[in-house]
C-alpha positions as protocol buffer text, in pm:
chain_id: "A"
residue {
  index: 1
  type: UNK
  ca { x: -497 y: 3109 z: -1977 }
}
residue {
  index: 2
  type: UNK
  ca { x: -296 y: 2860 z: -1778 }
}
residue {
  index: 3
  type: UNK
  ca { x: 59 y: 2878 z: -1689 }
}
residue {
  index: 4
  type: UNK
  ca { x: 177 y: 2544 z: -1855 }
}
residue {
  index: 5
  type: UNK
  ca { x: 12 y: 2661 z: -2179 }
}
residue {
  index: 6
  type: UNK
  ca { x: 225 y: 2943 z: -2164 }
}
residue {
  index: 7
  type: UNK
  ca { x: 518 y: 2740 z: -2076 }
}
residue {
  index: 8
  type: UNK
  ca { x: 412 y: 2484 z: -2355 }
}
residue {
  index: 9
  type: UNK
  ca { x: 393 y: 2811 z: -2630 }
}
residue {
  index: 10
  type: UNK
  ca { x: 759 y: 2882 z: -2497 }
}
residue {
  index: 11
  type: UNK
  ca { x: 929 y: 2594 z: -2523 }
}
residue {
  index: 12
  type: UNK
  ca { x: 785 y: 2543 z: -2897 }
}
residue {
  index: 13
  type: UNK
  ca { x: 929 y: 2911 z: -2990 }
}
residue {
  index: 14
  type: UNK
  ca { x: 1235 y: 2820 z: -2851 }
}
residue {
  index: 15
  type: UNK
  ca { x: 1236 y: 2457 z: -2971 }
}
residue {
  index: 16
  type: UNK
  ca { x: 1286 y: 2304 z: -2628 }
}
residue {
  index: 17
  type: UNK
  ca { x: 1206 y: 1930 z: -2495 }
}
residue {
  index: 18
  type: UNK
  ca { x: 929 y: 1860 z: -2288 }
}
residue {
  index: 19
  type: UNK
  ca { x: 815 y: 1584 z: -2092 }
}
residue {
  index: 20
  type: UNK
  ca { x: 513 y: 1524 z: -1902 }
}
residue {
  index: 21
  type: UNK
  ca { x: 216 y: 1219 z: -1863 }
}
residue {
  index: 22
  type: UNK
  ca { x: -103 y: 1169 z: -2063 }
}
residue {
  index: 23
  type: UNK
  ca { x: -326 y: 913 z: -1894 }
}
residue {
  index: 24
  type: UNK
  ca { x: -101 y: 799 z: -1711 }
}
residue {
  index: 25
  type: UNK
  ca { x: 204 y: 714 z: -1914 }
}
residue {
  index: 26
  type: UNK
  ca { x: 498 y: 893 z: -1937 }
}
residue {
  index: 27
  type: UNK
  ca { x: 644 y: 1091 z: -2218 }
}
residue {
  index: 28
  type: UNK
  ca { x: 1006 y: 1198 z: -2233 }
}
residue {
  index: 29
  type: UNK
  ca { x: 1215 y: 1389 z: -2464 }
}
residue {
  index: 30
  type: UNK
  ca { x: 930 y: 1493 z: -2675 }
}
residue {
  index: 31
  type: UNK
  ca { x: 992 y: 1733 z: -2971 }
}
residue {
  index: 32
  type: UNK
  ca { x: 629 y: 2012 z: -2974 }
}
residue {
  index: 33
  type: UNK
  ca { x: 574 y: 2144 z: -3310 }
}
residue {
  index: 34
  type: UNK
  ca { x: 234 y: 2315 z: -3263 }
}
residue {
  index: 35
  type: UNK
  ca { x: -26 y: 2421 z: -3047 }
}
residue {
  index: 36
  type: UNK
  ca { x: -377 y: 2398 z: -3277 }
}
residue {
  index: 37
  type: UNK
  ca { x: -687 y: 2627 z: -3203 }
}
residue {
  index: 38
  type: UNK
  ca { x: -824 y: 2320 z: -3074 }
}
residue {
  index: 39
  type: UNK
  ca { x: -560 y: 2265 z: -2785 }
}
residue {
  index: 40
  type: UNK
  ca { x: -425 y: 1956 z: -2930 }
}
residue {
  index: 41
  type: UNK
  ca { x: -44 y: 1929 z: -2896 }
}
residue {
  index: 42
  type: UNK
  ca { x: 135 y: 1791 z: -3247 }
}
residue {
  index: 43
  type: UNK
  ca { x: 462 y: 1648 z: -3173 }
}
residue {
  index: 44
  type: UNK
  ca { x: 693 y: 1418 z: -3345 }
}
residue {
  index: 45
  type: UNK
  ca { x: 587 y: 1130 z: -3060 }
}
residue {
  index: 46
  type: UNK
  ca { x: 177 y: 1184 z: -3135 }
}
residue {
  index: 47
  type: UNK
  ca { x: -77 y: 1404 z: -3118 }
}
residue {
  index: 48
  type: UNK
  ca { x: -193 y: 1497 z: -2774 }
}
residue {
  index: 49
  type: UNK
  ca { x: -492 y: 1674 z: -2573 }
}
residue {
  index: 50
  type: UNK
  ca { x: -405 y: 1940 z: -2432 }
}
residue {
  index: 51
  type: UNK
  ca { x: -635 y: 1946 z: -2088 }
}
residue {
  index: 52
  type: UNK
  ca { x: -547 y: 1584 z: -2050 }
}
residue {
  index: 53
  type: UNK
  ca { x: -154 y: 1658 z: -2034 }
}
residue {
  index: 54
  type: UNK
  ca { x: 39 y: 1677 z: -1643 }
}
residue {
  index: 55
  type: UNK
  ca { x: 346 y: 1716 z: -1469 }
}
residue {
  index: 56
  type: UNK
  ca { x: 475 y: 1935 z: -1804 }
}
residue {
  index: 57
  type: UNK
  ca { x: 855 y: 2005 z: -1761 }
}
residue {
  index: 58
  type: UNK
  ca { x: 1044 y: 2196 z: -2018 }
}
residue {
  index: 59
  type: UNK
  ca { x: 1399 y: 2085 z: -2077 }
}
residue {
  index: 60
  type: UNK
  ca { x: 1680 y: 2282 z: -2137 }
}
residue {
  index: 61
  type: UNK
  ca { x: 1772 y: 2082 z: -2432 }
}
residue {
  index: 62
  type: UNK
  ca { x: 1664 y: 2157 z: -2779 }
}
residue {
  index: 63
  type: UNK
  ca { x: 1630 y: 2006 z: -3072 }
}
């Protein structure tokens, strides 16, 4: 299992921003609200691939 999905798992728990860029645009401030069994990210800003996802950062804000 990859790191960032780890970190990605984490910061929903704890209800933490992320931000990170899906081909090649840039997302900030995003809200996660589930990982699926599919590895599609659900957020309040879209739903996202998973293996298409870089440069995740988890914020120490929370929402």
């Amino acid at each position: 299992m990859n790191i960032e999905y780890k970190f990605l798992q984490k910061a929903i728990v704890d209800k933490n921003y992320v931000c990170f860029s899906y081909e090649n645009k840039n997302y900030k401030n995003v809200k996660p609200l589930k990982l699926d069994s599919e590895n599609r990210l659900t957020s309040d800003k879209g739903v996202f691939e998973f293996e298409k996802i870089r440069k995740l950062v988890v914020l120490k804000e929370r929402f």
